[in-house]
Short mmCIF file of C-alpha atoms in Angstrom, two decimals:
data_model
loop_
_atom_site.label_atom_id
_atom_site.label_comp_id
_atom_site.label_asym_id
_atom_site.label_seq_id
_atom_site.Cartn_x
_atom_site.Cartn_y
_atom_site.Cartn_z
CA MET L 555 114.89 99.14 24.86
CA THR L 556 114.36 102.71 23.74
CA GLU L 557 116.44 105.55 25.03
CA ALA L 558 113.47 106.92 27.03
CA GLU L 559 112.87 103.50 28.62
CA GLU L 560 116.56 103.18 29.45
CA THR L 561 116.57 106.65 31.04
CA ALA L 562 113.45 105.81 33.07
CA ARG L 563 115.04 102.55 34.22
CA ARG L 564 118.21 104.38 35.26
CA VAL L 565 116.25 107.04 37.18
CA LYS L 566 114.25 104.34 38.99
CA TRP L 567 117.47 102.47 39.83
CA ASP L 568 119.11 105.66 41.14
CA GLU L 569 116.04 106.38 43.30
CA ARG L 570 116.11 102.87 44.77
CA ARG L 571 119.84 103.03 45.37
CA SER L 572 119.60 106.40 47.11
CA ILE L 573 116.75 105.13 49.27
CA SER L 574 118.60 101.93 50.11
CA MET L 575 121.53 104.11 51.09
CA HIS L 576 119.26 106.18 53.34
CA ARG L 577 120.58 106.34 56.85
CA LEU L 578 117.94 104.85 59.10
CA THR L 579 117.33 106.77 62.27
CA VAL L 580 114.67 106.50 64.92
CA PRO L 581 112.67 109.72 64.74
CA ASN L 582 113.27 111.85 67.81
CA ARG L 583 109.59 112.67 68.25
CA PRO L 584 108.34 111.98 71.78
CA GLN L 585 104.67 112.23 70.76
CA LEU L 586 105.19 109.78 67.90
CA LEU L 587 107.04 107.31 70.11
CA GLU L 588 104.36 107.66 72.79
CA ALA L 589 101.63 106.95 70.22
CA LEU L 590 103.51 103.88 68.93
CA GLY L 591 104.05 102.67 72.49
CA ARG L 592 100.35 103.05 73.26
CA LEU L 593 99.55 101.13 70.07
CA ALA L 594 101.90 98.29 71.08
CA VAL L 595 100.39 98.08 74.57
CA ALA L 596 96.82 98.20 73.22
CA HIS L 597 97.52 95.36 70.81
CA THR L 598 99.16 93.26 73.53
CA HIS L 599 96.06 93.85 75.65
CA LEU L 600 93.82 92.69 72.78
CA GLU L 601 96.00 89.62 72.31
CA ARG L 602 95.65 88.75 75.99
CA ILE L 603 91.86 89.11 75.80
CA LEU L 604 91.81 86.76 72.81
CA ARG L 605 93.90 84.27 74.78
CA TYR L 606 91.40 84.47 77.65
CA THR L 607 88.58 83.97 75.15
CA VAL L 608 90.23 80.75 73.91
CA LYS L 609 90.54 79.68 77.55
CA THR L 610 86.87 80.44 78.24
CA LEU L 611 85.66 78.62 75.13
CA SER L 612 87.89 75.63 75.97
CA GLY L 613 86.50 75.34 79.49
CA LEU L 614 89.97 75.54 81.00
CA SER L 615 90.86 77.07 84.34
CA GLY L 616 93.87 77.46 86.54
CA PRO L 617 97.23 79.15 86.18
CA LYS L 618 98.44 76.95 83.31
CA SER L 619 95.29 77.39 81.21
CA LEU L 620 96.83 80.09 79.01
CA ASP L 621 99.91 78.00 78.16
CA PRO L 622 98.45 76.45 74.97
CA THR L 623 98.14 79.94 73.46
CA LYS L 624 101.53 81.22 74.58
CA ARG L 625 103.55 82.79 71.75
CA LYS L 626 100.83 82.09 69.21
CA PRO L 627 100.18 84.70 66.53
CA ILE L 628 96.96 86.62 66.79
CA SER L 629 95.73 84.99 63.57
CA ASP L 630 96.02 81.61 65.29
CA LEU L 631 94.03 82.91 68.26
CA ARG L 632 91.23 84.09 65.96
CA LYS L 633 91.07 80.64 64.33
CA ARG L 634 91.02 78.87 67.70
CA ILE L 635 88.24 81.11 68.96
CA LYS L 636 86.11 80.48 65.89
CA LYS L 637 86.69 76.72 66.05
CA ARG L 638 85.91 76.42 69.76
CA PHE L 639 82.91 78.75 69.52
CA LYS L 640 81.31 76.53 66.87
CA LYS L 641 81.62 73.51 69.19
CA HIS L 642 79.11 75.20 71.51
CA HIS L 643 76.44 75.20 68.76
CA PRO L 644 75.78 78.95 68.53
CA THR L 645 72.91 80.44 66.56
CA ALA L 646 73.57 82.00 63.18
CA ALA L 647 73.22 85.45 64.76
CA GLU L 648 75.79 84.63 67.45
CA THR L 649 78.19 83.26 64.84
CA TYR L 650 77.74 86.41 62.80
CA ARG L 651 78.47 88.62 65.83
CA LEU L 652 81.65 86.69 66.58
CA ASP L 653 82.73 86.83 62.94
CA GLU L 654 82.27 90.62 62.98
CA LEU L 655 84.45 90.98 66.07
CA LEU L 656 87.14 88.70 64.67
CA GLU L 657 87.13 90.53 61.34
CA LYS L 658 87.60 93.86 63.15
CA THR L 659 90.45 92.22 65.06
CA LYS L 660 92.06 91.15 61.80
CA LEU L 661 91.74 94.60 60.24
CA LEU L 662 93.05 96.48 63.26
CA SER L 663 95.92 94.03 63.72
CA GLY L 664 96.82 94.57 60.09
CA LYS L 665 96.79 98.32 60.59
CA ARG L 666 98.92 97.97 63.71
CA ASN L 667 101.36 95.74 61.84
CA SER L 668 101.63 98.26 59.01
CA TYR L 669 102.85 100.80 61.59
CA MET L 670 104.96 98.56 63.80
CA HIS L 671 106.70 96.27 61.30
CA ARG L 672 108.10 98.84 58.94
CA ALA L 673 111.26 100.84 59.35
CA TRP L 674 110.65 104.35 60.62
CA SER L 675 113.18 107.00 59.82
CA GLU L 676 113.67 110.72 59.61
CA THR L 677 115.09 112.65 56.70
CA GLU L 678 117.82 115.22 57.16
CA ALA L 679 115.11 117.84 56.72
CA GLY L 680 113.26 116.39 59.73
CA GLN L 681 110.41 114.68 57.87
CA VAL L 682 109.31 111.41 59.47
CA ILE L 683 109.05 108.63 56.90
CA LEU L 684 108.34 104.93 56.65
CA LEU L 685 110.39 102.62 54.49
CA GLU L 686 108.64 99.82 52.63
CA GLU L 687 110.31 96.46 52.06
CA ASP L 688 110.81 97.37 48.41
CA PHE L 689 112.68 100.51 49.52
CA ARG L 690 109.85 102.90 48.63
CA LEU L 691 109.58 105.89 50.89
CA GLY L 692 106.24 106.79 52.35
CA ALA L 693 105.05 109.60 54.52
CA ALA L 694 104.58 108.52 58.10
CA PRO L 695 101.06 108.70 59.48
CA PRO L 696 100.37 111.48 61.95
CA GLU L 697 100.32 110.66 65.64
CA ALA L 698 96.54 111.20 65.67
CA ALA L 699 96.05 108.33 63.19
CA ILE L 700 98.17 106.01 65.33
CA GLU L 701 96.29 107.09 68.46
CA ARG L 702 92.99 106.42 66.69
CA VAL L 703 94.02 102.84 65.84
CA ALA L 704 95.16 102.29 69.45
CA SER L 705 91.81 103.59 70.73
CA GLU L 706 89.89 101.36 68.32
CA ILE L 707 91.93 98.34 69.44
CA LEU L 708 91.26 99.12 73.11
CA ALA L 709 87.52 99.55 72.44
CA LEU L 710 87.42 96.27 70.51
CA GLY L 711 89.25 94.47 73.30
CA LYS L 712 86.71 95.77 75.80
CA GLN L 713 83.85 94.68 73.55
CA ILE L 714 85.24 91.14 73.18
CA ASN L 715 85.99 90.87 76.88
CA ASP L 716 82.49 92.06 77.79
CA ALA L 717 81.01 89.50 75.39
CA ARG L 718 83.21 86.82 76.98
CA LEU L 719 82.33 87.72 80.57
CA HIS L 720 78.68 88.79 80.34
CA GLY L 721 77.52 88.82 76.72
CA PHE L 722 76.80 86.47 73.88
CA ILE L 723 80.05 84.48 74.15
CA HIS L 724 79.31 83.86 77.83
CA ASP L 725 75.72 82.85 76.97
CA VAL L 726 76.89 80.38 74.29
CA VAL L 727 79.34 78.72 76.68
#
């Protein structure tokens, strides 16, 4: 290893060590915490709508009809919806519409997860940051970006629920 490579390795190691030694703190930013809370609630709402969609496609009713989907990850709900939808012999156009909705669900859930499942912190200088699993520091997204994802999730949930109650999912069932 050359001296330059050794120096670069040492610098990288020192950066990682200093980041791993970073004192994690929850940012004291009410607007940020409000945006994250709204995002969490919006995603839970979407998850519930997907559970109801599984119920509708399964032909179940009654108070216990949501039990089979209890504590299931949202990826499992998407798979169940797709599987049960196909059993109703939809047209290619209807299948395409459902696939579009489920793909949007996947993308928005991924975006939500990228915000919710990483460690948030605040530097001594007051900058809000996100810590990656490999200890890389990243700038935190602005509240407006988080709010936008929450709004998109709520709009998608409404779209799926409307399709379930009165739209193409309802018509297929």
